[in-house]
Amino acid sequence: MTQTILGTHPPRQRIVRSLLRGPSPRRPRITPYGMVSAAVLAVLLPICVKVPWRADLGQHAATIERLRVDLLHPGSTLIDLPVSSPYYSPYTVAAALAARLADTTALGILPLCALVNTVLLLTGVCAFVRTLSTSPWAPALALPTLLLLWGPVLRMWAGNISLLNLALDICFPSIFVVGLTFHIWALTARAVGRSVSHASPLARRGYAVLGLLTAVALLSHAITGAGMVLGMVALVAGRLRALDRRTVLCLVLSCATALVAVLVWPYYNVLRLVGADQLDYFHNALYRGAPYWYGLALIGLPSLLLRLRRDRLDPLVLLFVLAAAGVAYGWCTGQYTWGRLISTALVPLQLALVIDLVEARSRVHRALLGAVTVVGLTAGAWAQAGVLLHIVPERHLPTAFTQRVERRDAWPGYEWAVRHMRPGDVVMAAAERPIRMLPAYGVYTVAPIWQDPLVPETERRNRWSATRAFFDPDTAPADRERALRRYHADWVLVDQAVEPTPQGPGYERVASRGAEILLRRAGA
């Protein structure tokens, strides 16, 4: 009789039993970042499913819709004009192709765009932070810090990744570029040997991919892409003398690949955007009240100064200096569009705070820093608590809460009006909301709500002058008719709360919603 020792079976019996039993299932490992990202995904997923109508959504949806209808010659995004636009980017082209494959409209493909951007952002933050710290808690703390540590009063702007801002522009090209930026920074850190993780260095093919991704980011959202380039410079600068010849040549290959891809992009000449100042007046608002909008991130400044003390060429320090210099340049020259680099300048402050916290050796230092971080995140969470209004029905929330949080309510759509129109029809409208929203459905407006660097400024002014004259009560009916014929407008959308309704036998009332009325020009 075979005797077992300590209750174990002989080797042959153990082998037979293991074969009969099969491989033991491994339990999935739950990481700190997995738990935090799952919580963030739970907040953003309902928003991705039903993207709220707000802000610049109409512009980006209109861009996708133009490309979906005509991929080669889409024309202007907002007005009936045969010119291209810098909004025709790799991101919007990919979204238009996806809409074609799915046989849906631009508005129908936006939830998929939002989901892609969310995944890209969540994975990108983890990838980059892991190049800065080996602590598993660094990415887990970095994500809420990047989303919440902005200001006690929130400023909504495309490209900002505050949680409440993501609730409104999660499907925008700027958020796509932000998520891509973190991945590009992670690849750059590996390429120059700045990654503290054990990731393998880039192969030669990886450098070409890095160049292509850089071009995609620059073409998809130029100013956010500029912040990405500053981060790449910061990562390379401190290691430049230590790089071998092969790595330098590969980096040159990446730069050349990016440059060629940008210059051969067929939809517009990127060099025409250099020096464009049409949006500078609009971005001036970024500099007003900056401490209120971004002040909470300043609690990371002492941690950033500690990194400066240890290494004058620390990549986070260099990124902060370069981004701050770009912001200052915009202020001094009046080119206020550079103020959008403020969001790039916040990233090193936020990440320096997190890394200092997880790698603090002194218990007192960690406790003090942890308390400050908790206070900052709590203040940031309260400032952005209005995001709950996008995922929880208002009736289920306390009245005191809904009255005190900052609201960003979604706008109602214009399906009631566009169901009577055909793609490519032109609408005469003066109120802000219909001009912002109607192009997303495939129709044009006479006057564009947004400025486009490739649309002549005189054309934009003439269209607005014609629109204001049309709704002027003193304008003669014949002049109104000439304005409609000049811009091929067969429809008039009137908001009676803003402008008077044109009178006369030349208009037929087709539909209405509240104070808004849709009129058809006689004979159209």
Tab-separated table of C-alpha atoms in Angstrom, residues 80 221 236 277 357 401 446 455 461 469 511-512:
chain	number	residue	atom	x	y	z
A	80	ASP	CA	-22.514	77.215	-47.332
A	221	HIS	CA	-6.313	70.124	-31.779
A	236	VAL	CA	14.051	64.943	-23.735
A	277	ASP	CA	-5.627	85.850	-34.290
A	357	LEU	CA	2.726	62.162	-1.293
A	401	PHE	CA	-27.934	70.514	-3.234
A	446	VAL	CA	-26.358	82.218	-42.858
A	455	VAL	CA	-13.091	81.759	-43.655
A	461	ARG	CA	-18.904	90.196	-41.113
A	469	ALA	CA	-30.532	93.664	-41.055
A	511	ALA	CA	-43.402	74.340	-36.916
A	512	SER	CA	-42.838	75.877	-33.509
